[in-house]
CSV table of C-alpha atoms in Angstrom, one decimal:
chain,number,residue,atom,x,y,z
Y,217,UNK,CA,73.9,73.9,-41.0
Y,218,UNK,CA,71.0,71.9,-39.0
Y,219,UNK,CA,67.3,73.8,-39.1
Y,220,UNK,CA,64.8,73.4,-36.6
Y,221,UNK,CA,61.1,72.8,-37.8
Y,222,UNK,CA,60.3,75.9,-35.8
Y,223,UNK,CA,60.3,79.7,-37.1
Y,224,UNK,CA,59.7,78.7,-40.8
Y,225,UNK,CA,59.2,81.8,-43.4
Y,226,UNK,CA,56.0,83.8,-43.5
Y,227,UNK,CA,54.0,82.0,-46.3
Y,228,UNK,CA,53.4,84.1,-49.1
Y,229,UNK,CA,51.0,82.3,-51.0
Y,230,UNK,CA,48.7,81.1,-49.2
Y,231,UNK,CA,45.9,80.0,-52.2
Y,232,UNK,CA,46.2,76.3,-52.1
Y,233,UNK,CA,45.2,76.3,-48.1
Y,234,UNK,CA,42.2,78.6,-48.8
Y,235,UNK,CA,40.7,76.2,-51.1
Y,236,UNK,CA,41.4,73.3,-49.0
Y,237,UNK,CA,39.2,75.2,-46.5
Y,238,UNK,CA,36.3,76.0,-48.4
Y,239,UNK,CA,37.3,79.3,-49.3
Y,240,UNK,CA,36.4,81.4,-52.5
Y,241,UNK,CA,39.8,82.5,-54.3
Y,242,UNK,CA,40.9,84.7,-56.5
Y,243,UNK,CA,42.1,82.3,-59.5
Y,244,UNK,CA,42.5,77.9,-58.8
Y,245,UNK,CA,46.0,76.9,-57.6
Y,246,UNK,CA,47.6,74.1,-59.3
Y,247,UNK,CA,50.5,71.6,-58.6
Y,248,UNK,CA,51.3,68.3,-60.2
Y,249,UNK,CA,51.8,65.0,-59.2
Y,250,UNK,CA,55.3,64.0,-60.1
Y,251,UNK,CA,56.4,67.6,-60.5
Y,252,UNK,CA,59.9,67.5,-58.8
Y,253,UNK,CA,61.2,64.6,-61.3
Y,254,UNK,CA,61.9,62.5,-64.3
Y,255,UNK,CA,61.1,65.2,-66.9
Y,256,UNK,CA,63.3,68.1,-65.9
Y,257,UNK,CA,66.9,67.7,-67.4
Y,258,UNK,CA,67.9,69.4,-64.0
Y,259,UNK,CA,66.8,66.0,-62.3
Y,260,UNK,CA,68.8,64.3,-64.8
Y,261,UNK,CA,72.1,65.7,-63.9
Y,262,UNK,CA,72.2,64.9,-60.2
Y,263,UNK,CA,70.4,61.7,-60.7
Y,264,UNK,CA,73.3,60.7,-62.8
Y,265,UNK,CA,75.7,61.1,-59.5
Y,266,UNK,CA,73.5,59.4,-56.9
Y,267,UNK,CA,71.0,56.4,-56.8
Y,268,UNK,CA,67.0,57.2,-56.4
Y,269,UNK,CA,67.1,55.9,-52.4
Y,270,UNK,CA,70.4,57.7,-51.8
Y,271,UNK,CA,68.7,61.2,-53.0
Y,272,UNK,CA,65.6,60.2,-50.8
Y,273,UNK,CA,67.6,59.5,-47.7
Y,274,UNK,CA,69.8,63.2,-48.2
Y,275,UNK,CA,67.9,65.8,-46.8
Y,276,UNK,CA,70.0,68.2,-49.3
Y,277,UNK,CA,69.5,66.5,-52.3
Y,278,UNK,CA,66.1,65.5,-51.8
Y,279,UNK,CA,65.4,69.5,-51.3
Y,280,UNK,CA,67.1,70.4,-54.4
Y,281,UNK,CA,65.0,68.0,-56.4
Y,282,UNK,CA,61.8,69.7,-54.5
Y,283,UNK,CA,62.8,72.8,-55.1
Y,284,UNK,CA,63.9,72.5,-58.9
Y,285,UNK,CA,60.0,72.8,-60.6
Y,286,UNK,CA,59.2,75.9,-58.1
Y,287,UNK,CA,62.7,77.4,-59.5
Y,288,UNK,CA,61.4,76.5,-62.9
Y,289,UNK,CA,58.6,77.3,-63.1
Y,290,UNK,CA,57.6,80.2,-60.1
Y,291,UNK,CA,54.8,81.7,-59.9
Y,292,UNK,CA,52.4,79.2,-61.8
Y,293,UNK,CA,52.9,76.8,-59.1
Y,294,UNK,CA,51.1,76.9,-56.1
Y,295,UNK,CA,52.7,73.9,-54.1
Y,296,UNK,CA,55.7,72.1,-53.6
Y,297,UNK,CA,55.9,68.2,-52.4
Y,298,UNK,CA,58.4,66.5,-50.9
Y,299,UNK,CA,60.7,64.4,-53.0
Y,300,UNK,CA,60.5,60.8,-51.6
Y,301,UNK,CA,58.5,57.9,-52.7
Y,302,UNK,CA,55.7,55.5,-51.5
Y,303,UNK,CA,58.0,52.8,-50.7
Y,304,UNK,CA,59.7,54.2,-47.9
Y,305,UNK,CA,57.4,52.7,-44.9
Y,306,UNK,CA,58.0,49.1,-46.5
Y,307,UNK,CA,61.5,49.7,-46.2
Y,308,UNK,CA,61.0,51.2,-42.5
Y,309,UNK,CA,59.5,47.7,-42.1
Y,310,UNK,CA,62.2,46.4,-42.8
Y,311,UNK,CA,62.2,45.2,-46.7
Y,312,UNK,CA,64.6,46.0,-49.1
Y,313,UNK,CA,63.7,47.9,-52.5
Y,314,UNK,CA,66.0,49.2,-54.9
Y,315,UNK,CA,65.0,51.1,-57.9
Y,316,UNK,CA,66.3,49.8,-61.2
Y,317,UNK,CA,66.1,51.8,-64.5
Y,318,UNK,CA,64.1,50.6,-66.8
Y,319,UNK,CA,61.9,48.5,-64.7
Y,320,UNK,CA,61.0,50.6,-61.4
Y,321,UNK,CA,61.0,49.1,-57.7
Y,322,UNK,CA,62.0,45.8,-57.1
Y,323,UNK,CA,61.5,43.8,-53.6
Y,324,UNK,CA,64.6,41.1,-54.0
Y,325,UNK,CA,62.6,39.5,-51.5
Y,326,UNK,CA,58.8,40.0,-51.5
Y,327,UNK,CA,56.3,38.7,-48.9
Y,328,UNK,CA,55.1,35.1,-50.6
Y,329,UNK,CA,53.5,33.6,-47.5
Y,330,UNK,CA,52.5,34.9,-44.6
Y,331,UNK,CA,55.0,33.7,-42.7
Y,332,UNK,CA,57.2,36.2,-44.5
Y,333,UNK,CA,55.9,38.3,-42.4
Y,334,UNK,CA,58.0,37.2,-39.4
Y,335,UNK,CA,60.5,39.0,-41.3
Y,336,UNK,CA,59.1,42.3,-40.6
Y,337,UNK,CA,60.1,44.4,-37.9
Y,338,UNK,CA,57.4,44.4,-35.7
Y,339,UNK,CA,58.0,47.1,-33.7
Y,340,UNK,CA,59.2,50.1,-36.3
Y,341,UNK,CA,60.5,53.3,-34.6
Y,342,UNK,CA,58.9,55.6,-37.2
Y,343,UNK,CA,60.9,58.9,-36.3
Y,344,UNK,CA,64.0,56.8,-36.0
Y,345,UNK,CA,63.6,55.0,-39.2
Y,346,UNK,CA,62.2,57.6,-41.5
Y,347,UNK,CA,63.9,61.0,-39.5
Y,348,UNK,CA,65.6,61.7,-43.1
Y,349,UNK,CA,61.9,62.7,-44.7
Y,350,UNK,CA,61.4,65.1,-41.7
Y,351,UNK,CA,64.8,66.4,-41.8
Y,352,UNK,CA,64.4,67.3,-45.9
Y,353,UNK,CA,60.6,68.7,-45.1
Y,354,UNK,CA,62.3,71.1,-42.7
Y,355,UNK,CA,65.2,71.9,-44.5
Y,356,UNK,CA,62.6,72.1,-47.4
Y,357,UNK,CA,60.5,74.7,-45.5
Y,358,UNK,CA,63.2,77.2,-44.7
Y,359,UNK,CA,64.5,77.1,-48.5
Y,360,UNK,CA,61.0,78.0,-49.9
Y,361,UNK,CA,61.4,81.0,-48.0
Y,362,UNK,CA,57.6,80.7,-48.1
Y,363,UNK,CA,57.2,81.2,-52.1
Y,364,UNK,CA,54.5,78.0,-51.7
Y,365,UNK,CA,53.0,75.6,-49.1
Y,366,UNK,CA,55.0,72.5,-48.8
Y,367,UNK,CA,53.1,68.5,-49.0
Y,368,UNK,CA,53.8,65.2,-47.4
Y,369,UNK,CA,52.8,62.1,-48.4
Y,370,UNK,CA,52.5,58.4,-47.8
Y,371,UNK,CA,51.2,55.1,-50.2
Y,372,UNK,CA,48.0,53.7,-48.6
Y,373,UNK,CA,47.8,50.7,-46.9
Y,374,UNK,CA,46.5,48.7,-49.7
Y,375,UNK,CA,48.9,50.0,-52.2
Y,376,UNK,CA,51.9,49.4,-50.1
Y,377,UNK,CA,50.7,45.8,-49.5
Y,378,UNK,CA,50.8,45.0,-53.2
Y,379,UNK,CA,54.2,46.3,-53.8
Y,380,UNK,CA,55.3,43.9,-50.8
Y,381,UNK,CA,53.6,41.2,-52.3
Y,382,UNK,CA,54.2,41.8,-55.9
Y,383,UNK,CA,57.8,42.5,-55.7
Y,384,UNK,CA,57.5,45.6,-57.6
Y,385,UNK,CA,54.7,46.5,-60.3
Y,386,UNK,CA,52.7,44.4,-62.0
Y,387,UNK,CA,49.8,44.5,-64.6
Y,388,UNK,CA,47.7,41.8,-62.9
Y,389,UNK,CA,48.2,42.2,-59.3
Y,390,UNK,CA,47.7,38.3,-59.1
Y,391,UNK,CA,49.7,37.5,-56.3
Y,392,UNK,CA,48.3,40.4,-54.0
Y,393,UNK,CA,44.8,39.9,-54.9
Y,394,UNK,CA,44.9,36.2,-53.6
Y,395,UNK,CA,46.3,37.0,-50.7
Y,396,UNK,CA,43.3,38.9,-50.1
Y,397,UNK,CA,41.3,35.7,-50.6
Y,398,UNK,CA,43.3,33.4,-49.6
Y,399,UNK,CA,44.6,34.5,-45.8
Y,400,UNK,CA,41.9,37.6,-44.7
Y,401,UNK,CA,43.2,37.5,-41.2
Y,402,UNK,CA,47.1,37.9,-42.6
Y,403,UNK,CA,45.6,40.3,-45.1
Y,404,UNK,CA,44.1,43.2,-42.3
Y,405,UNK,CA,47.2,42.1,-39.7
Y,406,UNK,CA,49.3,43.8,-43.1
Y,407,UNK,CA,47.3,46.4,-44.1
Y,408,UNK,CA,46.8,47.5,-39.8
Y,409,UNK,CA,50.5,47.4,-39.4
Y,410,UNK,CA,51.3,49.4,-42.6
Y,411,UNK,CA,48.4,51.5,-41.6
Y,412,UNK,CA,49.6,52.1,-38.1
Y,413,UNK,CA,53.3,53.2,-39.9
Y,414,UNK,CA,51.5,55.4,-41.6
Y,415,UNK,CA,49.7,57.8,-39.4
Y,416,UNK,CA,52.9,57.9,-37.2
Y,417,UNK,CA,54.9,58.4,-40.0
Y,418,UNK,CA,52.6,61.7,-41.7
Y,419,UNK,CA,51.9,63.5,-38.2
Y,420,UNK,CA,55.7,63.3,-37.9
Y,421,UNK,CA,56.1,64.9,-41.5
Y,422,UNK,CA,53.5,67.8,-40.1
Y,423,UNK,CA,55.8,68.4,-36.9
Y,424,UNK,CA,58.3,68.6,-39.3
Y,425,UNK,CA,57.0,71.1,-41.5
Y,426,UNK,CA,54.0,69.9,-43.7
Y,427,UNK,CA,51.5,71.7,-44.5
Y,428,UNK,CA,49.3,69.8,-46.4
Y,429,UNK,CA,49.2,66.0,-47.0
Y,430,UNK,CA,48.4,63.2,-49.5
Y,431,UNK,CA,47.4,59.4,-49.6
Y,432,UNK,CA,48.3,58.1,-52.9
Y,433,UNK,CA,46.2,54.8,-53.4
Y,434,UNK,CA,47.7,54.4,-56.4
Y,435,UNK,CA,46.3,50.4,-56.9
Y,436,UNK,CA,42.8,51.5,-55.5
Y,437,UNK,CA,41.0,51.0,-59.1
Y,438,UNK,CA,42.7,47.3,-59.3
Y,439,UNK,CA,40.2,46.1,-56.8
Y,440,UNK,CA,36.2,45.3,-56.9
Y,441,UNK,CA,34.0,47.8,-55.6
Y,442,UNK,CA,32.9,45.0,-53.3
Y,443,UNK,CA,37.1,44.5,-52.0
Y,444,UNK,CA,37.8,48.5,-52.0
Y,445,UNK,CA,35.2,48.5,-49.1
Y,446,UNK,CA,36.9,46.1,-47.1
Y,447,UNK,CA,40.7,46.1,-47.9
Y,448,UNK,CA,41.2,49.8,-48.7
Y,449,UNK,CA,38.2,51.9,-47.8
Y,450,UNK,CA,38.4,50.8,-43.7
Y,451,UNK,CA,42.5,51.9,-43.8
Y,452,UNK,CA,42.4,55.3,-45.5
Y,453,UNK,CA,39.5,56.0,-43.5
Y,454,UNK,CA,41.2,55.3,-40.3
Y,455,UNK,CA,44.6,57.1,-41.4
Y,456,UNK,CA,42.6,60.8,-41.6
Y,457,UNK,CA,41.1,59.9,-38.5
Y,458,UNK,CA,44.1,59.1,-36.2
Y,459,UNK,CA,45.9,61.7,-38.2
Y,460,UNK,CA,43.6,64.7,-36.9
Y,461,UNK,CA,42.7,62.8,-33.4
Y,462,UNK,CA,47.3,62.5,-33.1
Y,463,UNK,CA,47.9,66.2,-34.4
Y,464,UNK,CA,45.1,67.6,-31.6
Y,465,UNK,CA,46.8,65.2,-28.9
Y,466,UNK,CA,50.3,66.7,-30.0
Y,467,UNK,CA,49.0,70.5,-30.2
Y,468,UNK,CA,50.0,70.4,-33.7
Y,469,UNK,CA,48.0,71.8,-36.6
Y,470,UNK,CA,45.4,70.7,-38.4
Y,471,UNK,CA,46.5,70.7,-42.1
Y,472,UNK,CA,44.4,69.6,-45.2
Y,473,UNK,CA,44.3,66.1,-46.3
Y,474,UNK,CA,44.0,64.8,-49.6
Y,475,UNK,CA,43.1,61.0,-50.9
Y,476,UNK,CA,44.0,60.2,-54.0
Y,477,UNK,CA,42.7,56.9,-54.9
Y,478,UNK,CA,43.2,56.1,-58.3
Y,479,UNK,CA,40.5,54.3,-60.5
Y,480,UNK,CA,38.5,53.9,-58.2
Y,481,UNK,CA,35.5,56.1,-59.6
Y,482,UNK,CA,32.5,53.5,-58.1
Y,483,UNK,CA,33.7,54.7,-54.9
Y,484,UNK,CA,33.8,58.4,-55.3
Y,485,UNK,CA,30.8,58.6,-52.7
Y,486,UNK,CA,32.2,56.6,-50.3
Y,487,UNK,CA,35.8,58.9,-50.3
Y,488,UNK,CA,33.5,62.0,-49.6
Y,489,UNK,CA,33.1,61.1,-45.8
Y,490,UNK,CA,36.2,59.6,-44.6
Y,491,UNK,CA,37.6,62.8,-43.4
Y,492,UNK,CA,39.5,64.3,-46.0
Y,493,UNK,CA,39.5,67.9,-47.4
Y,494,UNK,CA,40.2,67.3,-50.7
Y,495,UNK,CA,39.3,64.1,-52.9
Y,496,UNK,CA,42.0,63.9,-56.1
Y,497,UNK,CA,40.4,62.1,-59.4
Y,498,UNK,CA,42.0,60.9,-62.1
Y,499,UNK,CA,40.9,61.3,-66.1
Y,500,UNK,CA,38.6,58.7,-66.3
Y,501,UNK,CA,36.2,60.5,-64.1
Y,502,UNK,CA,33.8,63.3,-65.2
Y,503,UNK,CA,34.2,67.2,-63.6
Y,504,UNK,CA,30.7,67.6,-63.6
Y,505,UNK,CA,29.9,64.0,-63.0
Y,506,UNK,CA,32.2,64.2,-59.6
Y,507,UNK,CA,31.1,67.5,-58.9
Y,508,UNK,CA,27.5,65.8,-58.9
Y,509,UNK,CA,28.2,62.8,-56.5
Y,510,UNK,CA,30.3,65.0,-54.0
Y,511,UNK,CA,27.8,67.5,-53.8
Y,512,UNK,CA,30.3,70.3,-52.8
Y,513,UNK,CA,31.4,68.3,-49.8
Y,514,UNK,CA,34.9,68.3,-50.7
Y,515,UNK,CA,36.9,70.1,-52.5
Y,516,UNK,CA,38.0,68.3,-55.8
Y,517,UNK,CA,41.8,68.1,-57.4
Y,518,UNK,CA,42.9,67.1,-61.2
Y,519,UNK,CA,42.8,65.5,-63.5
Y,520,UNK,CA,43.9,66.1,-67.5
Y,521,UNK,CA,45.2,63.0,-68.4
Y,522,UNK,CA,48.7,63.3,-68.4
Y,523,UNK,CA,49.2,62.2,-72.0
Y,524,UNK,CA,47.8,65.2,-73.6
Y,525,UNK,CA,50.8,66.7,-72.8
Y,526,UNK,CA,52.1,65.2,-76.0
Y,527,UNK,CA,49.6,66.6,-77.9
Y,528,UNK,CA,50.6,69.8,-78.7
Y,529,UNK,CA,50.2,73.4,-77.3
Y,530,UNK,CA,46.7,73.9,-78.9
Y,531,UNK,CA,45.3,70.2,-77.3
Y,532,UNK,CA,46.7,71.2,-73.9
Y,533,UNK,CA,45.3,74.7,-73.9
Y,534,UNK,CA,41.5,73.1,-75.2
Y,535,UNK,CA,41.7,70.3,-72.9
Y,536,UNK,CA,42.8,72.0,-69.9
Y,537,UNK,CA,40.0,74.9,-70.6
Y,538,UNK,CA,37.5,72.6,-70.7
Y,539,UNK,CA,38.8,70.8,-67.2
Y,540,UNK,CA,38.9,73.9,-65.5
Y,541,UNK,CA,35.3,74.9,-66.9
Y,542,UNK,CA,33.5,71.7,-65.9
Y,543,UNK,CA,35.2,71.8,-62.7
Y,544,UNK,CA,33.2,75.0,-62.2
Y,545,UNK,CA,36.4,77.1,-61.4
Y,546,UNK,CA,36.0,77.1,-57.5
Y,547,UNK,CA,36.3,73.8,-55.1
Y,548,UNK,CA,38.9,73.0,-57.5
Y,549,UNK,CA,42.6,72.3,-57.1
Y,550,UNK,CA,44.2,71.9,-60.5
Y,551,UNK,CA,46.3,68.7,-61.2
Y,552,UNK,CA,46.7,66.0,-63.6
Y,553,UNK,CA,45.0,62.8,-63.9
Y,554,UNK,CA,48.0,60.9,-62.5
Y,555,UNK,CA,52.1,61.9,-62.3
Y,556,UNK,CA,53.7,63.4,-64.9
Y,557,UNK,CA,55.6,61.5,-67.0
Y,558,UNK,CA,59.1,61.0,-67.8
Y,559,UNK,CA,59.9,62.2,-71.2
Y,560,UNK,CA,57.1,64.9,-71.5
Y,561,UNK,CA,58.5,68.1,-72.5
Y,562,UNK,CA,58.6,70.5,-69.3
Y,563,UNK,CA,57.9,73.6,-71.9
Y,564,UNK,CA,54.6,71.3,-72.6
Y,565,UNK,CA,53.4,71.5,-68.4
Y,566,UNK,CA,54.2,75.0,-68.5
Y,567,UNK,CA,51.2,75.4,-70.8
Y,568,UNK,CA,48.7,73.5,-68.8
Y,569,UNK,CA,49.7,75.7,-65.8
Y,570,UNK,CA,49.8,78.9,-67.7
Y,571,UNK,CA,46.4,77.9,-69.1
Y,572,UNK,CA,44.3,76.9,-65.7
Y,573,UNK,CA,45.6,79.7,-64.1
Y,574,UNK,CA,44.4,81.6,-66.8
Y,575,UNK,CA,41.3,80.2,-67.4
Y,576,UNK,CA,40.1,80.1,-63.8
Y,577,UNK,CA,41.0,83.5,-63.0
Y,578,UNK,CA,38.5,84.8,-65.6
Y,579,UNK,CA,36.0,82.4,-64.4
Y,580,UNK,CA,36.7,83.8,-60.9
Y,581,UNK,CA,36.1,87.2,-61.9
């Protein structure tokens, strides 16, 4: 049975959107990066019958694997995201990644000059190429039957770039960052091509059903303050911009954004005018530090480090009650630092959630 990204159930909880907006609410909604994943044994058993990309490419298995921490865990979560990954638009240009346990992605071929780029596809028909995210995001609407509001996302330009480069992950980032130095003019021909991917690719995942959206710069913090501003800053910038100016053009709605660019805390002011809603922070940044840069510009999203959730049910409770205090308990989307990881104990994140959305609703009262 085919579903059309048109007459999607009525939302019934509608929290997450409210805050995005600005609005007071009743308690602060959480989700977590990663949620639909590694940690859930229900992952486990029908990642044992297919390969990662296989499960991304099925619109019915990559709905299941959405759906699985809503099922789990109901009411104490307040938003659902799309099970895909970053790597999907280097692939829609035309590179090969596989995912290989133990290690993560791996490029077989990686960009190592840029005449590698000739390699790409210059041309990339996004809808064509990338149709089987929007066809799980609508299939993914109608199956929430409205319990939560429903993300997309997309890697940022920078991010992306390093992957292509690096072959996969890596501690040093050596062979990206001299590319940067290196070939400049290669460098911003990469990151406006990726870029240009991008905002095709995440107003298609609205017209599909999205709701809300995220830019994970997950390599932001790897650069100088000095090379954020010029090799990351200019891109995610541009991406909320043509975003918005694309989904007025299409008479489609305007849904919240959210940047997410990780380490990077010297550039916290700079991410409060670049047109996005909400600004995610990892651990290493203050609450009340963040809260005092943004100056209530934004709204702000996280950021427990994810580790504490091996330390226990008393650590978890203590550490997320002070997050959701210093956060102030309004303007505030709860989160963790960074993904959840693999072997932490989903009985563990059910703590954190029951706690912040205990915690904040008292606060809110």
């Amino acid at each position: 049975m085919s579903y059309s990204p048109t007459n999607f159930p009525v939302l019934k909880n509608d929290l997450i959107l409210r805050v995005s907006r600005g609005e007071k609410t009743e308690r602060v909604p959480i989700w977590i990066m990663r949620q639909a994943g590694r940690y859930l044994p229900e992952f486990h058993t029908v990642r044992k019958q297919h390969s990662f990309f296989e499960i991304c490419r099925t619109p019915e298995l990559a709905c299941e694997l959405t759906l699985q921490p809503i099922d789990r865990y109901g009411s104490l979560l307040d938003a659902s995201i799309i099970f895909s990954d970053i790597l999907v638009i280097p692939q829609a240009l035309g590179l090969e990644v596989t995912m290989v346990e133990g290690r993560g992605p791996v490029f077989p071929a990686p960009l190592v000059t840029p005449a590698d780029m000739e390699r790409l596809t210059k041309d990339v028909n996004v809808d064509e190429a990338l149709g089987y995210v929007y066809q799980a995001i609508t299939l993914t609407r109608h199956k929430l039957d409205g319990r939560v509001p429903l993300y997309g996302f997309i890697g940022a330009p920078w991010t992306l770039m390093a992957y292509m480069i690096e072959g996969g992950g890596s501690k040093t980032l050596s062979k990206a960052k001299s590319w940067l130095w290196k070939h400049p003019d290669a460098t911003h021909e990469l990151l406006q091509r990726i870029t240009d991917v991008a905002v095709t690719f995440l107003v298609g995942q609205v017209r599909a059903g999205a709701q809300m959206l995220q830019v994970f710069d997950s390599w932001a913090g790897e650069l100088s303050p000095h090379d954020f501003k010029i090799y990351s800053l200019p891109y995610i910038k541009q991406i909320a911009t043509k975003v918005k100016q694309q989904l007025k053009e299409q008479g489609l709605e305007q849904v919240p954004m959210t940047i997410f660019a990780k380490g990077a805390w010297f550039a916290l002011e700079d991410l409060v005018d670049i047109g996005y809603e909400v600004v995610s922070l990892d651990w290493t940044i203050d609450p009340e530090y963040a809260r005092k840069v943004t100056k209530g510009k934004v709204v702000l999203q996280g950021n427990m480090d994810p580790s504490v959730l091996y330390g226990g049910d008393d650590a978890i409770r203590e550490t997320a009650t002070r997050m959701v205090k210093a956060f102030g308990g309004h303007q505030h989307i709860g989160n963790l630092g960074h993904g959840v990881l693999p072997t932490v104990d989903p009985e563990a994140l059910k703590v954190y959630l029951e706690t912040v959305q205990k915690v904040s609703a008292e606060i809110s009262k």
